[in-house]
Structures are given as structure tokens and as C-alpha cells.
Amino acid sequence: MTASERRVARVVTGQPTSEGAGVRLTRMIGTPELDHVDPFLLLDEFKSDRGDDYVAGFPDHPHRGFETVTYMLAGSMRHEDHVGNQGDLGPGSVQWMTAGRGIVHSEMPRQTDGLLWGFQLWVNLPARDKMTAPRYQDIPPERIPEVTLGGGVRARVIAGEAGGARGPVEGIVTRPLYLDVSMTPRSHLVHGLPARHNAFVHVYEGGATVGPAESGRALRAGQLALLGEGERLGVATGGVAARFLLVAARPLGEPVARYGPFVMNTREEIAQAVQDYQQGTFG
Ligand code: FE
């Protein structure tokens, strides 16, 4: 029985960093300590109620070869791209952007003070889809189902399935699961996962014990647990509540050539991306 229960392979603590025009954030994946978790290339958490930490935002910048997933807990961001797409991301909303062959866009806070809190995850694309046409899935909060997963456990289902509900994000090649889970104190979650999909838990509030009862690892907010293989995951809370992201997807097993906002398979493809961007023939 316990052979198929996932254990924690590694625990990493987020690293404070600065991105865009000077937005302060905490990087969980995409650091010297944890370069990537196939197919996840980056996970940032931004959380501040000080305008100085975020007002500079993310002015125009390119992406090619992967997907960016922005999930907002509090505050609002405006998104605009080079072909005129525009949208506002408010609390509880998600944007799953398949950059494909190229997007040049800006992501700017729509506030100068007050809490701005959310996450950006980068999901790799396989070689055959890296140059696909760009695609947006802008999902307002009311389209994200919230389900009960046992006593004291609730989850917003952004992608994949949980508690009999299916998340609104569709047609993603790596078949992701993206859950935002809330657990009351002294509650317990068991959730099934495809055995060979890579998965992580990022605790962003409170604390929880992740993994089998006899060998679980205690995580606090700001820590990420990289999970081993297995068919299901157990998470338990003690005296404090917990909120965390549970994310899983099919690994690609392809070479990763990465240069800033370009993620391809080879150095030659990276050089081409840089050239296309500089020549304005992007996307
Ligand atoms: Fe971006």
C-alpha cells in the first residue's frame, strides 16, 4: 500500500529575488538550488503590501517556447501584448498563456499600494509545440470550481480534476493538475496523482506535513516539497491551518536550453529566438 504513496524527495526554501523592472518576489523553482522540475521551469511568489516592491511591474518583455501561468490571490494586474490582446487579472483569477513561438507583453500592477499576492509558474512545451501559435486562457474566479476534499479540506481546481470537478484550463499538452488547497487545523488530505507525473507542494500560508504519516516532512510557508513518484499524496495539518499549491504534470524528458525568457531544446534555437526578437520578427 504505502509503496505507491508519494514521499518528499526534497524540501527547498524560496529565495528572495527581483524581476522585471524591480519587483521583489520569492523564487521557489528556477534557482541554483532547484533549477527546474520537468516540465516546470520556474515558480515565483509575489506578495507585498508595499507599492515600492511592485509598482515598477514587468514592462515589455518576450517569451518563447513555454507557457506562463499567473494565479492571483490578491490585487490586480493588467496584461497587454504586442498584437493588442489586453486583460485584467483580479483576485482569484488565472491566466494560462501559451507563449509558443512568441509573445511580447507587459504585466503591470493596477495599484500603487495595498496587497498584491500571487504566483507565476512556467511550464515547458515539448519540441513539437514550442513554435505553436500563442494562446490565452483568461479565467475569471467564478469559473474556477471550489470543492471539498474531506473534512476541513477545500480546493480550487484550476487545472486537472479533484473532488469530482474539472478545472477550466483545457488542452494543455503536459496534462497538468493545479490545485489551490486550504486545510483547517488537524485535517487530512489524500489525493490521487498520475504515478509518473512530477509534482510539488508549495506551502504559502501556515504549515503542513507532507508525505506518508510515518515519514512525512513538516513544511512551513515559503517552502516547497518536491515529491517522489507514486499514485497518491497525503498531507496533514497539526495545530495551524495551511494553504498550498499542489501542482503536477507529465515530464517531457527533453533537453532544456534556457536563456532568460526563451526556453528551447538547443542553443541554436535560442540564438534564433534572440535574433527574431531583436529583428522584430517575433511571434
Ligand atoms: Fe511575462
mmCIF file of C-alpha atoms and ligand atoms in Angstrom:
data_model
loop_
_atom_site.group_PDB
_atom_site.id
_atom_site.type_symbol
_atom_site.label_atom_id
_atom_site.label_comp_id
_atom_site.label_asym_id
_atom_site.label_seq_id
_atom_site.Cartn_x
_atom_site.Cartn_y
_atom_site.Cartn_z
ATOM 1 C CA MET A 1 0.000 0.000 0.000
ATOM 2 C CA THR A 2 2.499 2.573 1.101
ATOM 3 C CA ALA A 3 4.728 1.760 -1.886
ATOM 4 C CA SER A 4 2.529 3.929 -4.078
ATOM 5 C CA GLU A 5 2.264 6.825 -1.645
ATOM 6 C CA ARG A 6 4.456 9.735 -2.582
ATOM 7 C CA ARG A 7 7.295 10.738 -0.299
ATOM 8 C CA VAL A 8 9.033 14.075 -0.167
ATOM 9 C CA ALA A 9 12.220 13.850 -2.205
ATOM 10 C CA ARG A 10 13.473 17.343 -1.361
ATOM 11 C CA VAL A 11 12.439 20.454 0.528
ATOM 12 C CA VAL A 12 13.598 23.821 -0.754
ATOM 13 C CA THR A 13 13.152 27.262 0.732
ATOM 14 C CA GLY A 14 12.308 30.145 -1.572
ATOM 15 C CA GLN A 15 14.973 32.696 -2.432
ATOM 16 C CA PRO A 16 14.266 36.440 -2.396
ATOM 17 C CA THR A 17 14.971 37.958 -5.797
ATOM 18 C CA SER A 18 13.995 40.825 -8.072
ATOM 19 C CA GLU A 19 12.487 40.526 -11.548
ATOM 20 C CA GLY A 20 11.014 42.743 -14.256
ATOM 21 C CA ALA A 21 11.678 46.423 -13.540
ATOM 22 C CA GLY A 22 12.378 45.682 -9.886
ATOM 23 C CA VAL A 23 9.532 43.608 -8.499
ATOM 24 C CA ARG A 24 10.512 41.871 -5.291
ATOM 25 C CA LEU A 25 9.476 38.269 -5.162
ATOM 26 C CA THR A 26 10.378 34.849 -3.815
ATOM 27 C CA ARG A 27 11.633 32.255 -6.288
ATOM 28 C CA MET A 28 10.820 28.643 -5.483
ATOM 29 C CA ILE A 29 11.797 26.921 -8.766
ATOM 30 C CA GLY A 30 14.394 28.300 -11.168
ATOM 31 C CA THR A 31 17.164 28.859 -8.633
ATOM 32 C CA PRO A 32 20.704 27.481 -8.294
ATOM 33 C CA GLU A 33 19.271 25.138 -5.653
ATOM 34 C CA LEU A 34 16.370 23.886 -7.807
ATOM 35 C CA ASP A 35 16.891 24.687 -11.490
ATOM 36 C CA HIS A 36 13.715 23.058 -12.795
ATOM 37 C CA VAL A 37 11.269 20.242 -12.126
ATOM 38 C CA ASP A 38 10.436 18.882 -15.575
ATOM 39 C CA PRO A 39 8.213 20.368 -17.061
ATOM 40 C CA PHE A 40 8.196 23.228 -14.533
ATOM 41 C CA LEU A 41 10.873 25.815 -15.238
ATOM 42 C CA LEU A 42 10.093 28.500 -12.679
ATOM 43 C CA LEU A 43 7.789 29.294 -9.781
ATOM 44 C CA ASP A 44 7.693 32.783 -8.291
ATOM 45 C CA GLU A 45 5.533 34.053 -5.451
ATOM 46 C CA PHE A 46 4.985 37.800 -5.237
ATOM 47 C CA LYS A 47 3.495 39.087 -2.008
ATOM 48 C CA SER A 48 3.763 42.606 -0.696
ATOM 49 C CA ASP A 49 1.559 45.399 0.607
ATOM 50 C CA ARG A 50 4.258 47.977 -0.141
ATOM 51 C CA GLY A 51 3.827 49.608 -3.526
ATOM 52 C CA ASP A 52 7.586 50.160 -3.816
ATOM 53 C CA ASP A 53 8.016 46.399 -4.023
ATOM 54 C CA TYR A 54 5.910 46.008 -7.162
ATOM 55 C CA VAL A 55 4.775 49.253 -8.890
ATOM 56 C CA ALA A 56 7.578 49.049 -11.490
ATOM 57 C CA GLY A 57 5.939 45.845 -12.746
ATOM 58 C CA PHE A 58 7.062 43.835 -15.738
ATOM 59 C CA PRO A 59 7.313 46.169 -18.756
ATOM 60 C CA ASP A 60 7.504 44.778 -22.295
ATOM 61 C CA HIS A 61 9.412 41.507 -22.471
ATOM 62 C CA PRO A 62 9.307 38.422 -24.704
ATOM 63 C CA HIS A 63 8.595 34.741 -24.117
ATOM 64 C CA ARG A 64 9.125 31.801 -26.464
ATOM 65 C CA GLY A 65 8.902 28.034 -26.125
ATOM 66 C CA PHE A 66 6.823 27.569 -22.960
ATOM 67 C CA GLU A 67 3.735 28.648 -21.013
ATOM 68 C CA THR A 68 3.338 31.193 -18.227
ATOM 69 C CA VAL A 69 0.629 30.703 -15.608
ATOM 70 C CA THR A 70 -0.323 33.664 -13.432
ATOM 71 C CA TYR A 71 -2.588 32.993 -10.460
ATOM 72 C CA MET A 72 -3.721 35.923 -8.329
ATOM 73 C CA LEU A 73 -4.717 35.735 -4.662
ATOM 74 C CA ALA A 74 -4.971 39.483 -4.011
ATOM 75 C CA GLY A 75 -4.625 42.660 -6.023
ATOM 76 C CA SER A 76 -4.819 43.111 -9.755
ATOM 77 C CA MET A 77 -2.500 43.036 -12.760
ATOM 78 C CA ARG A 78 -3.035 44.290 -16.303
ATOM 79 C CA HIS A 79 -1.721 42.279 -19.207
ATOM 80 C CA GLU A 80 -1.082 43.733 -22.687
ATOM 81 C CA ASP A 81 0.701 42.113 -25.609
ATOM 82 C CA HIS A 82 2.257 43.206 -28.900
ATOM 83 C CA VAL A 83 -0.747 42.218 -31.012
ATOM 84 C CA GLY A 84 -3.295 44.126 -28.932
ATOM 85 C CA ASN A 85 -4.558 41.490 -26.526
ATOM 86 C CA GLN A 86 -5.344 43.006 -23.157
ATOM 87 C CA GLY A 87 -6.878 41.836 -19.923
ATOM 88 C CA ASP A 88 -7.082 42.443 -16.197
ATOM 89 C CA LEU A 89 -6.248 39.708 -13.732
ATOM 90 C CA GLY A 90 -8.073 40.199 -10.448
ATOM 91 C CA PRO A 91 -8.125 38.241 -7.174
ATOM 92 C CA GLY A 92 -8.801 34.542 -7.672
ATOM 93 C CA SER A 93 -8.270 34.634 -11.431
ATOM 94 C CA VAL A 94 -5.772 32.734 -13.533
ATOM 95 C CA GLN A 95 -4.148 33.348 -16.885
ATOM 96 C CA TRP A 96 -2.651 30.348 -18.655
ATOM 97 C CA MET A 97 -0.640 31.826 -21.524
ATOM 98 C CA THR A 98 0.861 29.506 -24.104
ATOM 99 C CA ALA A 99 3.626 31.730 -25.471
ATOM 100 C CA GLY A 100 4.521 29.270 -28.223
ATOM 101 C CA ARG A 101 6.596 30.904 -30.977
ATOM 102 C CA GLY A 102 6.462 34.275 -29.330
ATOM 103 C CA ILE A 103 4.670 36.827 -27.197
ATOM 104 C CA VAL A 104 5.951 40.264 -26.260
ATOM 105 C CA HIS A 105 3.933 41.564 -23.361
ATOM 106 C CA SER A 106 3.789 43.641 -20.217
ATOM 107 C CA GLU A 107 2.361 42.663 -16.846
ATOM 108 C CA MET A 108 1.733 45.724 -14.678
ATOM 109 C CA PRO A 109 0.070 46.100 -11.279
ATOM 110 C CA ARG A 110 -3.154 48.119 -11.391
ATOM 111 C CA GLN A 111 -2.500 49.528 -7.912
ATOM 112 C CA THR A 112 0.160 51.612 -6.215
ATOM 113 C CA ASP A 113 -0.438 50.322 -2.707
ATOM 114 C CA GLY A 114 -2.273 47.527 -0.916
ATOM 115 C CA LEU A 115 -1.643 43.826 -1.036
ATOM 116 C CA LEU A 116 -0.507 42.270 -4.297
ATOM 117 C CA TRP A 117 -0.191 38.486 -3.919
ATOM 118 C CA GLY A 118 0.067 35.755 -6.479
ATOM 119 C CA PHE A 119 2.189 33.246 -8.326
ATOM 120 C CA GLN A 120 3.753 32.782 -11.712
ATOM 121 C CA LEU A 121 4.582 29.288 -12.888
ATOM 122 C CA TRP A 122 6.444 28.489 -16.128
ATOM 123 C CA VAL A 123 5.510 25.222 -17.820
ATOM 124 C CA ASN A 124 7.686 23.874 -20.605
ATOM 125 C CA LEU A 125 6.375 22.865 -24.027
ATOM 126 C CA PRO A 126 7.612 19.797 -25.930
ATOM 127 C CA ALA A 127 9.741 20.363 -29.050
ATOM 128 C CA ARG A 128 6.811 19.855 -31.397
ATOM 129 C CA ASP A 129 4.775 22.607 -29.698
ATOM 130 C CA LYS A 130 7.433 25.219 -28.963
ATOM 131 C CA MET A 131 6.632 27.199 -32.119
ATOM 132 C CA THR A 132 2.866 26.831 -31.863
ATOM 133 C CA ALA A 133 0.595 29.875 -32.193
ATOM 134 C CA PRO A 134 0.246 31.869 -28.959
ATOM 135 C CA ARG A 135 -2.898 31.158 -26.964
ATOM 136 C CA TYR A 136 -4.502 32.679 -23.867
ATOM 137 C CA GLN A 137 -6.850 31.180 -21.355
ATOM 138 C CA ASP A 138 -8.013 34.056 -19.118
ATOM 139 C CA ILE A 139 -10.134 32.535 -16.386
ATOM 140 C CA PRO A 140 -12.209 34.717 -14.026
ATOM 141 C CA PRO A 141 -12.595 33.483 -10.421
ATOM 142 C CA GLU A 142 -16.186 32.333 -10.816
ATOM 143 C CA ARG A 143 -15.128 29.773 -13.431
ATOM 144 C CA ILE A 144 -12.757 28.019 -11.023
ATOM 145 C CA PRO A 145 -14.665 25.307 -9.112
ATOM 146 C CA GLU A 146 -14.147 25.042 -5.369
ATOM 147 C CA VAL A 147 -14.568 21.530 -3.999
ATOM 148 C CA THR A 148 -14.441 19.741 -0.640
ATOM 149 C CA LEU A 149 -11.790 17.042 -0.376
ATOM 150 C CA GLY A 150 -12.703 15.659 3.038
ATOM 151 C CA GLY A 151 -13.255 17.250 6.417
ATOM 152 C CA GLY A 152 -11.665 20.672 6.626
ATOM 153 C CA VAL A 153 -10.078 20.460 3.179
ATOM 154 C CA ARG A 154 -11.133 22.616 0.264
ATOM 155 C CA ALA A 155 -9.514 23.156 -3.107
ATOM 156 C CA ARG A 156 -9.901 25.489 -6.046
ATOM 157 C CA VAL A 157 -9.436 23.388 -9.171
ATOM 158 C CA ILE A 158 -7.542 25.447 -11.741
ATOM 159 C CA ALA A 159 -6.415 22.594 -13.978
ATOM 160 C CA GLY A 160 -6.968 18.843 -13.857
ATOM 161 C CA GLU A 161 -9.514 17.060 -11.672
ATOM 162 C CA ALA A 162 -10.272 16.935 -7.966
ATOM 163 C CA GLY A 163 -13.357 16.225 -5.869
ATOM 164 C CA GLY A 164 -15.431 15.417 -8.935
ATOM 165 C CA ALA A 165 -14.754 18.765 -10.589
ATOM 166 C CA ARG A 166 -12.666 19.599 -13.605
ATOM 167 C CA GLY A 167 -10.616 22.793 -13.810
ATOM 168 C CA PRO A 168 -11.377 25.307 -16.575
ATOM 169 C CA VAL A 169 -7.892 25.295 -18.125
ATOM 170 C CA GLU A 170 -8.009 22.979 -21.129
ATOM 171 C CA GLY A 171 -5.868 21.455 -23.819
ATOM 172 C CA ILE A 172 -2.503 21.705 -22.089
ATOM 173 C CA VAL A 173 -0.075 19.165 -23.527
ATOM 174 C CA THR A 174 1.583 18.237 -20.208
ATOM 175 C CA ARG A 175 -1.825 17.354 -18.633
ATOM 176 C CA PRO A 176 -1.318 19.498 -15.540
ATOM 177 C CA LEU A 177 -3.029 19.370 -12.185
ATOM 178 C CA TYR A 178 -3.081 22.784 -10.469
ATOM 179 C CA LEU A 179 -4.907 22.952 -7.143
ATOM 180 C CA ASP A 180 -5.050 25.755 -4.581
ATOM 181 C CA VAL A 181 -5.719 23.840 -1.353
ATOM 182 C CA SER A 182 -6.887 25.160 2.039
ATOM 183 C CA MET A 183 -6.797 22.930 5.132
ATOM 184 C CA THR A 184 -8.103 23.703 8.614
ATOM 185 C CA PRO A 185 -6.011 22.663 11.642
ATOM 186 C CA ARG A 186 -5.951 18.895 12.293
ATOM 187 C CA SER A 187 -7.250 17.896 8.904
ATOM 188 C CA HIS A 188 -6.018 15.341 6.406
ATOM 189 C CA LEU A 189 -5.918 15.141 2.629
ATOM 190 C CA VAL A 190 -5.298 12.148 0.388
ATOM 191 C CA HIS A 191 -5.253 12.925 -3.298
ATOM 192 C CA GLY A 192 -4.512 10.694 -6.291
ATOM 193 C CA LEU A 193 -1.839 11.678 -8.795
ATOM 194 C CA PRO A 194 -0.664 10.025 -12.029
ATOM 195 C CA ALA A 195 2.213 7.862 -10.785
ATOM 196 C CA ARG A 196 4.930 9.212 -13.099
ATOM 197 C CA HIS A 197 3.921 12.848 -13.252
ATOM 198 C CA ASN A 198 6.319 15.181 -11.497
ATOM 199 C CA ALA A 199 4.666 17.006 -8.622
ATOM 200 C CA PHE A 200 5.332 19.565 -5.923
ATOM 201 C CA VAL A 201 3.609 21.192 -2.965
ATOM 202 C CA HIS A 202 4.285 24.864 -2.304
ATOM 203 C CA VAL A 203 3.073 25.929 1.142
ATOM 204 C CA TYR A 204 2.265 29.638 1.087
ATOM 205 C CA GLU A 205 0.456 30.068 4.404
ATOM 206 C CA GLY A 206 0.617 28.216 7.731
ATOM 207 C CA GLY A 207 2.242 24.811 7.764
ATOM 208 C CA ALA A 208 1.590 21.169 6.920
ATOM 209 C CA THR A 209 3.199 17.742 6.997
ATOM 210 C CA VAL A 210 3.620 16.337 3.503
ATOM 211 C CA GLY A 211 4.026 12.623 2.733
ATOM 212 C CA PRO A 212 3.234 9.338 4.497
ATOM 213 C CA ALA A 213 2.264 9.540 8.167
ATOM 214 C CA GLU A 214 5.408 7.714 9.329
ATOM 215 C CA SER A 215 7.859 9.679 7.183
ATOM 216 C CA GLY A 216 6.185 12.996 6.367
ATOM 217 C CA ARG A 217 8.124 16.246 6.234
ATOM 218 C CA ALA A 218 6.932 19.336 8.065
ATOM 219 C CA LEU A 219 6.796 22.369 5.786
ATOM 220 C CA ARG A 220 6.148 25.967 6.666
ATOM 221 C CA ALA A 221 5.043 28.841 4.467
ATOM 222 C CA GLY A 222 7.716 29.702 1.922
ATOM 223 C CA GLN A 223 8.852 26.115 1.413
ATOM 224 C CA LEU A 224 8.340 23.746 -1.495
ATOM 225 C CA ALA A 225 8.334 19.948 -1.340
ATOM 226 C CA LEU A 226 9.410 18.085 -4.440
ATOM 227 C CA LEU A 227 7.620 14.716 -4.415
ATOM 228 C CA GLY A 228 8.870 11.291 -5.384
ATOM 229 C CA GLU A 229 6.842 9.017 -7.668
ATOM 230 C CA GLY A 230 3.640 7.374 -6.516
ATOM 231 C CA GLU A 231 -0.093 7.192 -7.051
ATOM 232 C CA ARG A 232 -1.292 9.359 -4.222
ATOM 233 C CA LEU A 233 -0.242 12.080 -1.826
ATOM 234 C CA GLY A 234 -1.082 12.589 1.825
ATOM 235 C CA VAL A 235 -0.961 15.976 3.569
ATOM 236 C CA ALA A 236 -1.856 16.607 7.229
ATOM 237 C CA THR A 237 -2.116 19.710 9.362
ATOM 238 C CA GLY A 238 -1.454 19.983 13.083
ATOM 239 C CA GLY A 239 -2.292 22.976 15.215
ATOM 240 C CA VAL A 240 -2.249 25.522 12.379
ATOM 241 C CA ALA A 241 -4.136 25.799 9.124
ATOM 242 C CA ALA A 242 -2.395 25.536 5.767
ATOM 243 C CA ARG A 243 -2.752 26.897 2.282
ATOM 244 C CA PHE A 244 -0.679 25.461 -0.540
ATOM 245 C CA LEU A 245 -0.443 24.842 -4.243
ATOM 246 C CA LEU A 246 -0.430 21.208 -5.362
ATOM 247 C CA VAL A 247 0.872 21.041 -8.919
ATOM 248 C CA ALA A 248 1.711 18.051 -11.111
ATOM 249 C CA ALA A 249 2.321 17.392 -14.803
ATOM 250 C CA ARG A 250 3.778 14.943 -17.275
ATOM 251 C CA PRO A 251 7.558 15.360 -17.587
ATOM 252 C CA LEU A 252 8.875 15.947 -21.114
ATOM 253 C CA GLY A 253 12.286 14.310 -20.824
ATOM 254 C CA GLU A 254 13.761 16.641 -23.453
ATOM 255 C CA PRO A 255 16.910 18.763 -23.364
ATOM 256 C CA VAL A 256 16.343 22.242 -21.938
ATOM 257 C CA ALA A 257 18.216 25.184 -23.462
ATOM 258 C CA ARG A 258 17.314 28.262 -21.490
ATOM 259 C CA TYR A 259 18.224 31.903 -21.832
ATOM 260 C CA GLY A 260 16.120 34.341 -19.820
ATOM 261 C CA PRO A 261 12.617 34.368 -21.312
ATOM 262 C CA PHE A 262 13.442 31.862 -24.074
ATOM 263 C CA VAL A 263 13.284 28.121 -23.377
ATOM 264 C CA MET A 264 14.098 25.850 -26.306
ATOM 265 C CA ASN A 265 15.817 22.476 -26.863
ATOM 266 C CA THR A 266 19.119 23.636 -28.389
ATOM 267 C CA ARG A 267 21.496 26.599 -28.250
ATOM 268 C CA GLU A 268 20.888 27.211 -31.954
ATOM 269 C CA GLU A 269 17.159 27.648 -31.295
ATOM 270 C CA ILE A 270 17.968 30.100 -28.512
ATOM 271 C CA ALA A 271 20.204 32.108 -30.849
ATOM 272 C CA GLN A 272 17.350 32.158 -33.384
ATOM 273 C CA ALA A 273 14.906 33.386 -30.714
ATOM 274 C CA VAL A 274 17.248 36.225 -29.719
ATOM 275 C CA GLN A 275 17.698 37.180 -33.377
ATOM 276 C CA ASP A 276 13.955 37.069 -34.095
ATOM 277 C CA TYR A 277 13.258 39.268 -31.078
ATOM 278 C CA GLN A 278 15.976 41.788 -31.997
ATOM 279 C CA GLN A 279 14.728 41.952 -35.586
ATOM 280 C CA GLY A 280 11.119 42.340 -34.543
ATOM 281 C CA THR A 281 10.036 39.202 -36.418
ATOM 282 C CA PHE A 282 8.885 37.554 -33.242
ATOM 283 C CA GLY A 283 5.551 35.809 -32.909
HETATM 284 FE FE FE B 1 5.865 37.650 -18.918
#
